[in-house]
mmCIF file of C-alpha atoms and ligand atoms in Angstrom:
data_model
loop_
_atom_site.group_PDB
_atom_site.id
_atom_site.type_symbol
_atom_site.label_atom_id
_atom_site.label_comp_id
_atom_site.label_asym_id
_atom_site.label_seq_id
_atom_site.Cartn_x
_atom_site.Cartn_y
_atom_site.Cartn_z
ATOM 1 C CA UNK A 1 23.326 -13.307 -17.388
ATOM 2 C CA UNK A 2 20.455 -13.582 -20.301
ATOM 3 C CA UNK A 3 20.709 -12.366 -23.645
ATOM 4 C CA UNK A 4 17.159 -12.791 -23.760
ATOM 5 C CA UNK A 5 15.388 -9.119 -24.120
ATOM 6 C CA UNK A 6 12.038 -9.482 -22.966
ATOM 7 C CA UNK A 7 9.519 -7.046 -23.974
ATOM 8 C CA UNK A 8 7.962 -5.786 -20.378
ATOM 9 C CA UNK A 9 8.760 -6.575 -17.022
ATOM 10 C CA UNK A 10 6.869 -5.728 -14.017
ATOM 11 C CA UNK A 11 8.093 -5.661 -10.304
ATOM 12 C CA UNK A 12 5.851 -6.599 -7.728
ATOM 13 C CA UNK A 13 2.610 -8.708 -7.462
ATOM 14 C CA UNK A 14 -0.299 -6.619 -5.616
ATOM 15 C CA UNK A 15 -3.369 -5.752 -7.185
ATOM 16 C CA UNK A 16 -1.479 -3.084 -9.830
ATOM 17 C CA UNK A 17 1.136 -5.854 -10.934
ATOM 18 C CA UNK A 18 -0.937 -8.527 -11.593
ATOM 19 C CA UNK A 19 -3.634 -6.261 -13.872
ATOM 20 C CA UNK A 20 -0.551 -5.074 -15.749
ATOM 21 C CA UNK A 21 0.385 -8.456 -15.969
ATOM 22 C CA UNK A 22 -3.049 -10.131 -17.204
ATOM 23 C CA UNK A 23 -2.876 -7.047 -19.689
ATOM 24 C CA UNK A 24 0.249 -7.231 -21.307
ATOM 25 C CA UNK A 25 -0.060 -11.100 -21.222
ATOM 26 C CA UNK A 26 -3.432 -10.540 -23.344
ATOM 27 C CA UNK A 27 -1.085 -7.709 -25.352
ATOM 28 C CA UNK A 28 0.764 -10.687 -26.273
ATOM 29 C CA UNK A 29 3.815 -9.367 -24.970
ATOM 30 C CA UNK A 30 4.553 -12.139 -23.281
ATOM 31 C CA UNK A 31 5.464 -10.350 -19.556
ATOM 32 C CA UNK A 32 7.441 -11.855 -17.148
ATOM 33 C CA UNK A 33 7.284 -10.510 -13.499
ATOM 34 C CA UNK A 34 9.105 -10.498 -10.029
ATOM 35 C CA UNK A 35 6.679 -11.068 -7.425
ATOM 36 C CA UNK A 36 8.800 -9.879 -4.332
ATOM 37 C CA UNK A 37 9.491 -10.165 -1.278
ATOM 38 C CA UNK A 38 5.586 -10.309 -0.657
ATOM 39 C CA UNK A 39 4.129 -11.896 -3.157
ATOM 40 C CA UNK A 40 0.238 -11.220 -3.661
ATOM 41 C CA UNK A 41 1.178 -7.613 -2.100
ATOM 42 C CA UNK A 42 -0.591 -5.868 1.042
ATOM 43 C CA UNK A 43 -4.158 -7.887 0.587
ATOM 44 C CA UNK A 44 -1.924 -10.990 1.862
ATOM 45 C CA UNK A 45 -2.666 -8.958 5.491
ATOM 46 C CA UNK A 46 -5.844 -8.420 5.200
ATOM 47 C CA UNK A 47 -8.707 -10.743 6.322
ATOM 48 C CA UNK A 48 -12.396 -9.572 4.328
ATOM 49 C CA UNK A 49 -11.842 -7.464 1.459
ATOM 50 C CA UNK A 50 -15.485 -5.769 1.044
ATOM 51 C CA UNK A 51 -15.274 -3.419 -1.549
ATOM 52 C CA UNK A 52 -13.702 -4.370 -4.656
ATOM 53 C CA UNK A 53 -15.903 -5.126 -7.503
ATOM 54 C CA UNK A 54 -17.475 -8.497 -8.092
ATOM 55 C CA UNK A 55 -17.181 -9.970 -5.232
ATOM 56 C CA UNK A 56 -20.741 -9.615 -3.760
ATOM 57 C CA UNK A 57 -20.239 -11.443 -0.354
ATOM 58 C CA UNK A 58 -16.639 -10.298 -0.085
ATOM 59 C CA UNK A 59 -13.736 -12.472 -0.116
ATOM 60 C CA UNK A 60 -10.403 -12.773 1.744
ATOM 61 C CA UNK A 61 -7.080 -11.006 0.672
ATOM 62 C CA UNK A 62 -5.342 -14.167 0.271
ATOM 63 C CA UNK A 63 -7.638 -16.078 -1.934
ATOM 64 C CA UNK A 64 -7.998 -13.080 -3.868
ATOM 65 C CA UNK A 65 -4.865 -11.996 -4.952
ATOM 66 C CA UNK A 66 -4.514 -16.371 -5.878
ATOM 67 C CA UNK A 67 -7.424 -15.729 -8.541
ATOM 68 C CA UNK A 68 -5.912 -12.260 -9.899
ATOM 69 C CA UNK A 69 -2.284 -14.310 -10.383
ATOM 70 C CA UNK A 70 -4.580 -17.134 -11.367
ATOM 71 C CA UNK A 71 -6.426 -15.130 -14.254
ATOM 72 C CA UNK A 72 -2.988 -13.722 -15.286
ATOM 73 C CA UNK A 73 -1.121 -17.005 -15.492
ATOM 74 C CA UNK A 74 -3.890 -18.383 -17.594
ATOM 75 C CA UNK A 75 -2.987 -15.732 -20.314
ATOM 76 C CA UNK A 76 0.678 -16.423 -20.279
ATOM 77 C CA UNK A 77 2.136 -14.129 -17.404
ATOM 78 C CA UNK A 78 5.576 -15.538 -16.231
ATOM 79 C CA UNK A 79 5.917 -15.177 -12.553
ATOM 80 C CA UNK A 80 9.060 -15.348 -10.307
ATOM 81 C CA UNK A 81 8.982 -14.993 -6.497
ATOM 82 C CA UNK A 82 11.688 -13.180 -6.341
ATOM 83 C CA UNK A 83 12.993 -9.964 -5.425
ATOM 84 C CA UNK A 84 14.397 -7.207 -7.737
ATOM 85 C CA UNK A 85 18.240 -5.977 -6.207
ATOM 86 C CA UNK A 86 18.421 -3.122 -8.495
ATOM 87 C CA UNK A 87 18.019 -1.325 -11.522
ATOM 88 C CA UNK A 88 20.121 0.317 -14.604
ATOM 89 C CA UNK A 89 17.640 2.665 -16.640
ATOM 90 C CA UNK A 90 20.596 4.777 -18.067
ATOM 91 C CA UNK A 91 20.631 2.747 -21.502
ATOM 92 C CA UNK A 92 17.892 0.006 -23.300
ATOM 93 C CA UNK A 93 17.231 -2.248 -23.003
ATOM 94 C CA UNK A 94 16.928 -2.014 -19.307
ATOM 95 C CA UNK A 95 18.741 -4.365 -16.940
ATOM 96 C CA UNK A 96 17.601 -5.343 -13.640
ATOM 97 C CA UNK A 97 19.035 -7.248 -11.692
ATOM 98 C CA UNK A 98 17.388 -10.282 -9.129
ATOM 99 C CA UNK A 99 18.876 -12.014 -6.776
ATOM 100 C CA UNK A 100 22.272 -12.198 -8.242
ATOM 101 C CA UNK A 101 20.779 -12.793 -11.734
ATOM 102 C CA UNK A 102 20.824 -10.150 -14.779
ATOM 103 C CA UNK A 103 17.491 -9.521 -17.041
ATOM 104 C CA UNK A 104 17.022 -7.774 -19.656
ATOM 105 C CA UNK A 105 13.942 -5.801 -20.936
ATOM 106 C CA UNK A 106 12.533 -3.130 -23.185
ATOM 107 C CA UNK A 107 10.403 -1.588 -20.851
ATOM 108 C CA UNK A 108 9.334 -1.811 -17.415
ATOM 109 C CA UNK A 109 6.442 -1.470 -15.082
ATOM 110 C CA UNK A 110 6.953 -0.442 -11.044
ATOM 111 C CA UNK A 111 4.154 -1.724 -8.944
ATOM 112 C CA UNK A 112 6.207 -2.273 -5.780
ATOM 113 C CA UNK A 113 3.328 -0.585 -3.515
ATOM 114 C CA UNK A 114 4.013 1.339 -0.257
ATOM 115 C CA UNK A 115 4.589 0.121 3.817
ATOM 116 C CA UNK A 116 2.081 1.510 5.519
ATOM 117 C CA UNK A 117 4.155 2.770 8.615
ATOM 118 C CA UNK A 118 3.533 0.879 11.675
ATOM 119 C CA UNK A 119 4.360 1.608 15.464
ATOM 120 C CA UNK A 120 6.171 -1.253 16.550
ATOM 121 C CA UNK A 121 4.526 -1.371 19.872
ATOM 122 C CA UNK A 122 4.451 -4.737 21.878
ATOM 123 C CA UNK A 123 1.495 -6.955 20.862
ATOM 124 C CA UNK A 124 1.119 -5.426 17.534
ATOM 125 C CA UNK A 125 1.908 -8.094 14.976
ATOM 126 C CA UNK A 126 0.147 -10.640 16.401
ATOM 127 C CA UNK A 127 -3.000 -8.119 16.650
ATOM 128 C CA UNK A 128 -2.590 -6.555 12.909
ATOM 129 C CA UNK A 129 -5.444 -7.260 10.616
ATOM 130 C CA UNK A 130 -7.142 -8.521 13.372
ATOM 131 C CA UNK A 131 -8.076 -5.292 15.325
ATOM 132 C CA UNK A 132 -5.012 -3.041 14.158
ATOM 133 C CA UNK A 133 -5.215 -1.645 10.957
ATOM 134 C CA UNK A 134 -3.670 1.222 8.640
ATOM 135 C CA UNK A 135 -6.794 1.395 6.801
ATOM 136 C CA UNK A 136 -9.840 3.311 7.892
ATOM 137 C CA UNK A 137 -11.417 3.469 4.295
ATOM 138 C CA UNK A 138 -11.232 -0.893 4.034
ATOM 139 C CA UNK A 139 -11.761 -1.927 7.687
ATOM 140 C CA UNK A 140 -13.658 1.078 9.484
ATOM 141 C CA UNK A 141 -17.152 -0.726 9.026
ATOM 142 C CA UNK A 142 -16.111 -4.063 10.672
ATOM 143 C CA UNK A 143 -15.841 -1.870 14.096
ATOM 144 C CA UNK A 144 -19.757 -0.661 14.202
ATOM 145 C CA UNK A 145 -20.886 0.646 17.838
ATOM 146 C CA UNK A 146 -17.463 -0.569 19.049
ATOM 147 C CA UNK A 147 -14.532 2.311 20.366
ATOM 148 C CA UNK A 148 -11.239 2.625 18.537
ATOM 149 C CA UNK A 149 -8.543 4.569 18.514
ATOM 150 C CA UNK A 150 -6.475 6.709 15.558
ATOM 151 C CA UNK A 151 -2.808 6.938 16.164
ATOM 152 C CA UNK A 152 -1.355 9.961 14.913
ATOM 153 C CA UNK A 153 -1.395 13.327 14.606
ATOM 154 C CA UNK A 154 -1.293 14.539 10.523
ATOM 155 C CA UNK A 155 -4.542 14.782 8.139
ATOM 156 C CA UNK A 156 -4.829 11.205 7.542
ATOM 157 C CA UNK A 157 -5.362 10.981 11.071
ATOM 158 C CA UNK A 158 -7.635 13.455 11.382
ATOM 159 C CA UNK A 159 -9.436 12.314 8.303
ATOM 160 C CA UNK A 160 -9.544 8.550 9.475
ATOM 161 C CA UNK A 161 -11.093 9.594 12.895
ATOM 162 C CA UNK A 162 -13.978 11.550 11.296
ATOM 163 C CA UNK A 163 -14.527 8.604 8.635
ATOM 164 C CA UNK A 164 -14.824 6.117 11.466
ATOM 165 C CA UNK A 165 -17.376 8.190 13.410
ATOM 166 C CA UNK A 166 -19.954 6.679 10.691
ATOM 167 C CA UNK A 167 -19.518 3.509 12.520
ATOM 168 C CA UNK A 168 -18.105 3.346 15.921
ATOM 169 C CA UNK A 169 -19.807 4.187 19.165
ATOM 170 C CA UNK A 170 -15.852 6.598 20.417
ATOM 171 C CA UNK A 171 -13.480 7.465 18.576
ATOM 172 C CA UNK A 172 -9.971 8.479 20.203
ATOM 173 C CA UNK A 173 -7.076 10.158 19.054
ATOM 174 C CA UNK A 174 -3.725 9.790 20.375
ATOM 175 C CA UNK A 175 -0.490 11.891 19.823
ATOM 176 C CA UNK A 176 2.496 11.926 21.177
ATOM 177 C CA UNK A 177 2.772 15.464 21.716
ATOM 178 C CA UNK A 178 0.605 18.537 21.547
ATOM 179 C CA UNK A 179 1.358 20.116 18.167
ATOM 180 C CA UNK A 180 -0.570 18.731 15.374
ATOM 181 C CA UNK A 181 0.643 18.468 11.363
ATOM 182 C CA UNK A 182 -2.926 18.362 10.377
ATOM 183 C CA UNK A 183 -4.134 21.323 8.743
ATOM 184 C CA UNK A 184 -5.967 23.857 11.014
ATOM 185 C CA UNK A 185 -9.928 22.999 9.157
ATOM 186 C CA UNK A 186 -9.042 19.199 9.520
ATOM 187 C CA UNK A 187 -8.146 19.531 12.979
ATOM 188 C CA UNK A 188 -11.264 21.525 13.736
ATOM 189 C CA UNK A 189 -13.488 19.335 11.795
ATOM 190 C CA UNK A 190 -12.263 16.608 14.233
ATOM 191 C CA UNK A 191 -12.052 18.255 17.238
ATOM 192 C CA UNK A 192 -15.623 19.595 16.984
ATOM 193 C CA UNK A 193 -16.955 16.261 16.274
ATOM 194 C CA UNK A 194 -19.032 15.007 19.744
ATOM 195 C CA UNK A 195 -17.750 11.162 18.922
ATOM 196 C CA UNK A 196 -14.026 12.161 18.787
ATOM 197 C CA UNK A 197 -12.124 12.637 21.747
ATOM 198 C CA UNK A 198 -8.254 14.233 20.721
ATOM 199 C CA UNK A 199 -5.484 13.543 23.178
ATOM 200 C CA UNK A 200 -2.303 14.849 22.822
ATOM 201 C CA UNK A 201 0.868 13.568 24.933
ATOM 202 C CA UNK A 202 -0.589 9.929 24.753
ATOM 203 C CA UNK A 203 1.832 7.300 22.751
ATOM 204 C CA UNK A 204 0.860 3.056 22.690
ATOM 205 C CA UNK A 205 3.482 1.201 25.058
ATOM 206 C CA UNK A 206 1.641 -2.016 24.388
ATOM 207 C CA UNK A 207 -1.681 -3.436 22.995
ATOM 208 C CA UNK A 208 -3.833 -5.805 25.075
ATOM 209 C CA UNK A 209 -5.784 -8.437 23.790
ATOM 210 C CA UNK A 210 -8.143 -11.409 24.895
ATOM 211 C CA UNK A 211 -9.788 -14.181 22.996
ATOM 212 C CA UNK A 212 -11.905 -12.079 20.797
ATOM 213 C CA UNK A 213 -8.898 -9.951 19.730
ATOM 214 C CA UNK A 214 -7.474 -6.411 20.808
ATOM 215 C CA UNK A 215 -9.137 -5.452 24.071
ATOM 216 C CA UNK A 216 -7.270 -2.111 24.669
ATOM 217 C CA UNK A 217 -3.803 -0.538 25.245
ATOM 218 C CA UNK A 218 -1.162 0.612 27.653
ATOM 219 C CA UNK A 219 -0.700 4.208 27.368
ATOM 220 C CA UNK A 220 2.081 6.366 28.153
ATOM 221 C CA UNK A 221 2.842 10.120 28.665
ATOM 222 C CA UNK A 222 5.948 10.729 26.620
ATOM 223 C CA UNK A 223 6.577 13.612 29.617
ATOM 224 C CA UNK A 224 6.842 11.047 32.692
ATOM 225 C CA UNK A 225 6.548 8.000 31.615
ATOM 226 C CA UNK A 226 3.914 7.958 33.462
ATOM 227 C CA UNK A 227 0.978 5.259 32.019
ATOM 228 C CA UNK A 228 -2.582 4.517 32.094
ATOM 229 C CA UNK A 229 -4.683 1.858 30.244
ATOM 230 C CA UNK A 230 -7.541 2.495 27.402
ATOM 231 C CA UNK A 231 -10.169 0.335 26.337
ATOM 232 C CA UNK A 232 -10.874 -0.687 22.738
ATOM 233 C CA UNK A 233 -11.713 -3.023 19.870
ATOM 234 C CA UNK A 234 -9.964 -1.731 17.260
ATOM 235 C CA UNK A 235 -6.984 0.834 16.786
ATOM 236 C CA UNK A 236 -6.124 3.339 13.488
ATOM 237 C CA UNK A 237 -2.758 3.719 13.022
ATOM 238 C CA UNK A 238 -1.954 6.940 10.805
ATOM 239 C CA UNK A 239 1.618 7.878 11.207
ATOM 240 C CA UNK A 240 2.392 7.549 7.165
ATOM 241 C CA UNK A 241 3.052 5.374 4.312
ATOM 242 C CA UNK A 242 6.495 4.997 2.771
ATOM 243 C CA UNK A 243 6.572 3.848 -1.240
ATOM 244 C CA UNK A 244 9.099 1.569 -2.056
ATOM 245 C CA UNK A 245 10.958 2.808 -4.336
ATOM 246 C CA UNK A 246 14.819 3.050 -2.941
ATOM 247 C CA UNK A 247 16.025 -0.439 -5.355
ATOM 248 C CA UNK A 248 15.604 2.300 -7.960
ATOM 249 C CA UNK A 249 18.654 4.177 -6.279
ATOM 250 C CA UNK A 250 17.515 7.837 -7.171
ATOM 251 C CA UNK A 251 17.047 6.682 -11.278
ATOM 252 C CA UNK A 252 13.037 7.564 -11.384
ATOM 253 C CA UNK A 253 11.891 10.880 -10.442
ATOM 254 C CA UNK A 254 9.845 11.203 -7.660
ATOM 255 C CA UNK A 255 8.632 13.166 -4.919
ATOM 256 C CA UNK A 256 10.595 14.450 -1.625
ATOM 257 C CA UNK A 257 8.462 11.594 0.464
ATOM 258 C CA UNK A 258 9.645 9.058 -2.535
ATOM 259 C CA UNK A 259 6.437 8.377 -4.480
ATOM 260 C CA UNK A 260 7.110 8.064 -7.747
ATOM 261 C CA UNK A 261 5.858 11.099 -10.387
ATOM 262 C CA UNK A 262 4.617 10.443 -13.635
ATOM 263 C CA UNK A 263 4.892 12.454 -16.380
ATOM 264 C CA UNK A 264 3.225 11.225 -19.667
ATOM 265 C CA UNK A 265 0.037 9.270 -18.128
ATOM 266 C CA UNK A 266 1.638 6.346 -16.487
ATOM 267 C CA UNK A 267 5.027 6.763 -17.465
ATOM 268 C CA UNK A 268 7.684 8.266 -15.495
ATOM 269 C CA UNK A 269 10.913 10.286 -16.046
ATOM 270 C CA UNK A 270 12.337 7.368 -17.846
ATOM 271 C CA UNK A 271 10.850 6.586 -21.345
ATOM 272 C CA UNK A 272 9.832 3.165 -21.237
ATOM 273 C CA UNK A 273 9.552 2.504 -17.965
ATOM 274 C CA UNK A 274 6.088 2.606 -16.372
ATOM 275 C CA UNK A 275 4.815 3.342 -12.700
ATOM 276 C CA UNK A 276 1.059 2.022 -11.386
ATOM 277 C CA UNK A 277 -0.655 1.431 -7.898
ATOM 278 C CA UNK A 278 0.448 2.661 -4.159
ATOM 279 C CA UNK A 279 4.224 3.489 -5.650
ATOM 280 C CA UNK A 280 2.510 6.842 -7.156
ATOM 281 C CA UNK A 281 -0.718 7.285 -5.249
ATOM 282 C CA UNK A 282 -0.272 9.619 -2.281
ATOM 283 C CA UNK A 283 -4.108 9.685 -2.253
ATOM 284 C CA UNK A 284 -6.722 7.042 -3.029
ATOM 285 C CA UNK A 285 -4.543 3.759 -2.160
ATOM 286 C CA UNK A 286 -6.997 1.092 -2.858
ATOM 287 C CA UNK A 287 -7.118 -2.086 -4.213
ATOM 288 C CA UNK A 288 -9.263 -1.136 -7.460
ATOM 289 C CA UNK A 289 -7.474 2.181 -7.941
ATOM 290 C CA UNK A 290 -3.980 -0.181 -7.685
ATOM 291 C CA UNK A 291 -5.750 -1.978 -10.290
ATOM 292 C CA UNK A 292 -6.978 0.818 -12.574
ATOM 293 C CA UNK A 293 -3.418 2.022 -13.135
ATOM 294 C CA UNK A 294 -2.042 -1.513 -13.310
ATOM 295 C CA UNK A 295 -4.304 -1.650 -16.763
ATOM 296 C CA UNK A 296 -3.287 1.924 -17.829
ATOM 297 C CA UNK A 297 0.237 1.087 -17.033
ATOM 298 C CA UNK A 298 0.004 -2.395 -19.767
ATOM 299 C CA UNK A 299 -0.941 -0.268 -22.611
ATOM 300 C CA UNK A 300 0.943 2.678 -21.946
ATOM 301 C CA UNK A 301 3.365 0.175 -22.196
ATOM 302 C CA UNK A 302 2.191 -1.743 -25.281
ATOM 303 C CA UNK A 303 1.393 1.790 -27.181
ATOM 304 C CA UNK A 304 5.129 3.042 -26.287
ATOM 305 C CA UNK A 305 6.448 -0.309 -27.476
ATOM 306 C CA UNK A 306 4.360 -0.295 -30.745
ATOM 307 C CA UNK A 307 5.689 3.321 -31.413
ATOM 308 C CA UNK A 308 9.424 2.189 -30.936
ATOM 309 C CA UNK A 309 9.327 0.221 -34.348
HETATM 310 C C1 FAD B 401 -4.275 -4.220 6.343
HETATM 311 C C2 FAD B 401 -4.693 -3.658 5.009
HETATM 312 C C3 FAD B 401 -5.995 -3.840 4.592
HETATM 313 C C4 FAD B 401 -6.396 -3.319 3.359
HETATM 314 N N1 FAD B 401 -7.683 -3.543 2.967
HETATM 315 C C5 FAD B 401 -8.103 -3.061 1.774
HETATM 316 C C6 FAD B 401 -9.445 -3.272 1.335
HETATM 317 O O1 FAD B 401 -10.262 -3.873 2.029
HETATM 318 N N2 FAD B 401 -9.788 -2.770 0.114
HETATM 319 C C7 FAD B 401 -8.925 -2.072 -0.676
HETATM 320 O O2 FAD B 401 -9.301 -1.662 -1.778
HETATM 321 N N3 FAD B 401 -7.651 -1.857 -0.282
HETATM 322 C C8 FAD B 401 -7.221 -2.326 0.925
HETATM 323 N N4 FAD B 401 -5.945 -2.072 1.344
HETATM 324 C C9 FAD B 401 -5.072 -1.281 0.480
HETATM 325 C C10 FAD B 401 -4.513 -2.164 -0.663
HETATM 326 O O3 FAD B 401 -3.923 -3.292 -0.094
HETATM 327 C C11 FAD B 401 -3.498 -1.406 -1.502
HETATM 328 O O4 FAD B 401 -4.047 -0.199 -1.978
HETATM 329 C C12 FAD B 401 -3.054 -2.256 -2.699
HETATM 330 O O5 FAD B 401 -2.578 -3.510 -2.270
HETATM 331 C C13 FAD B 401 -1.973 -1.551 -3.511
HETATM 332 O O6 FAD B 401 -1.614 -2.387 -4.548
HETATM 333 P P1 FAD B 401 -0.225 -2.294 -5.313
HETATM 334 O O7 FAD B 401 -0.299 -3.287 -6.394
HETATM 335 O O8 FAD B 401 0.064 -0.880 -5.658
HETATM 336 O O9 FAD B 401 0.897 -2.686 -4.258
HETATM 337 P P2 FAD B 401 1.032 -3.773 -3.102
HETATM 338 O O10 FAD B 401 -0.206 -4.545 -2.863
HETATM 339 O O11 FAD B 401 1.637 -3.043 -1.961
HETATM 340 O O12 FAD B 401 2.116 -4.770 -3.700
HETATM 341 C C14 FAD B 401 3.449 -4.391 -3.831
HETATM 342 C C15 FAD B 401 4.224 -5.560 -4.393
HETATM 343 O O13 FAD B 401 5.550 -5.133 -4.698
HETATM 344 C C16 FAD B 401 6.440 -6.192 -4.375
HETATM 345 N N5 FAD B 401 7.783 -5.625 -4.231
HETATM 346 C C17 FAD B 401 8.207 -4.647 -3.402
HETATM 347 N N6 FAD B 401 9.538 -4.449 -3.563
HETATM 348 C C18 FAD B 401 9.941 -5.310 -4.542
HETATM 349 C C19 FAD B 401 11.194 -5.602 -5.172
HETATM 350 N N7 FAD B 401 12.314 -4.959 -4.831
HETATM 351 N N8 FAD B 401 11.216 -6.557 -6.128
HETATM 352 C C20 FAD B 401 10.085 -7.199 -6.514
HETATM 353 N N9 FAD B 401 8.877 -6.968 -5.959
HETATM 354 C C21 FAD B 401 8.821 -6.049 -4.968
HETATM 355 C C22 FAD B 401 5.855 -6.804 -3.111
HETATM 356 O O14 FAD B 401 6.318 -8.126 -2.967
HETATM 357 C C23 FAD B 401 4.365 -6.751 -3.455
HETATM 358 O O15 FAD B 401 4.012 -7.891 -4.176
HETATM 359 C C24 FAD B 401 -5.492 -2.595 2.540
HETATM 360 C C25 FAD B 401 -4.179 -2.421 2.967
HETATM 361 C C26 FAD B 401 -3.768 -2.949 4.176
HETATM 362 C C27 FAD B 401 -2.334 -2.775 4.623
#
């Protein structure tokens, strides 16, 4: 236990943490932040990151998110890798609690991100990032002319398949059975596309791969087991994204899928404590739009602070 209050802390170290950090550092508020159980966030998966600003050749997840902690360190962000247990937001200051240990803070900014939902079929980890994504909008162009696949059966999948007919040669969408979440004009739009192929009944036993990477999958019909194998060089998978928000046990308001809601710009149901990045974006989920909030999120902060004295 610390009877230090400190005047923000932020929770988790992607893209939205550390430009709330390198803000409220230059804020002087002296920040101190726990990285998580990942730090660096989901760019620590990732291979070539092509589209955020500045980098004009692209640059790898990894090193990236080392220069953003880098640039924030420089300014006087404190960073722990460690993981917050939970949270007490019924009285300030706020207490939080991590890995055994009690803190104390004025306010507080959430940037712990969302899982992208994965399917757990044999051969996937050891293929992820390297032909099996979750992200059609980062890694779509690195499959040009080639045939992938788009797991699921929602609008994001729908969605994903017609953005990836801009660069591969097939595009083929599996679901497990024949009903489809997406709406009926996102369906269509797919379905009447001539590079998109839609099968329903079709779930991934197991990917295949050779030395260049993924090289296909076993297929099954949920109905008979019976299987078949597909060719490919790159798979979508778009069964959902969950925000992790449950360390907050039910304190935050947020939406029935648990994405947090803000109310006055970046802050949420709880004055003084801030939300930025995949934990509220049901929509764009980028690295730069992680980032963007990560900066409104600092001086939200900072202005809320100022106006407490
Ligand atoms: C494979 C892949 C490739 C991608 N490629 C691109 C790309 O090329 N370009 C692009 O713009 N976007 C890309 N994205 C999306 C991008 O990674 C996300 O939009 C971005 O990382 C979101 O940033 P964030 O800061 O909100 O959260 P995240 O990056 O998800 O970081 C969340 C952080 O919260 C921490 N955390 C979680 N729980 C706790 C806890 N209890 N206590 C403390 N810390 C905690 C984690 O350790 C982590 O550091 C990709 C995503 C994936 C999965």
């Amino acid at each position: 236990m610390t009877d230090e209050v400190r005047n923000v802390i932020i929770i988790g170290s992607g893209p939205a943490g550390y430009t709330a950090g390198l803000y409220s550092a230059r804020a002087l508020l002296e920040p101190l932040m726990f990285a998580g159980y990942m730090s660096g966030g989901q760019l620590m998966l990732t291979s070539d990151i092509e589209n955020f600003p500045g980098y004009p050749e692209g640059i790898g997840g990894p090193e990236m998110m080392i220069q953003l902690r880098e640039q924030a360190e420089r300014f006087g962000l404190e960073v722990q890798d460690k993981n917050v247990e939970k949270v007490d937001f019924s009285e300030k200051p706020f207490k939080i609690w991590v890995e055994g240990e009690l803190f104390l803070s004025k306010s507080v900014i959430i940037c712990t991100g969302a899982e992208s939902i994965w399917l757990g079929a044999e051969g996937e980890e050891e293929q992820k990032g390297r032909g099996i994504s979750t992200c059609a909008t980062c890694d779509g162009a690195f499959f040009r002319e080639q045939e992938v696949l788009v797991i699921g059966g929602g609008d994001s999948a729908m969605e994903e398949a017609t953005f990836l007919t801009r660069f591969a040669s097939k595009v083929t969408v599996l679901h497990r059975r024949d009903v489809f979440r997406a709406s009926k004009v996102m369906y269509e739009r797919a379905a009447n596309n001539p590079k998109i192929e839609i099968r329903p009944f079709r779930s991934v036993k197991s990917w295949l791969s050779d030395d260049s990477g993924l090289s296909g999958a076993i297929l099954e019909d949920p109905r008979d087991g019976s299987t078949e194998e597909i060719s490919c060089t790159g798979a979508f998978i778009a069964i959902g994204h969950k925000p992790i928000t449950t360390f907050l046990g039910g304190q935050i308001e947020t939406d029935n899928s648990g994405y947090i809601l803000p109310k006055t710009h970046t802050m949420t149901s709880v004055s003084g404590v801030f939300a930025a990045g995949d934990v509220v974006d049901t929509r764009y989920r980028q690295a730069i739009t992680a980032a963007g909030m990560g900066c409104q999120a600092a001086i939200d902060a900072e202005k809320w602070l100022e106006e407490q004295h």
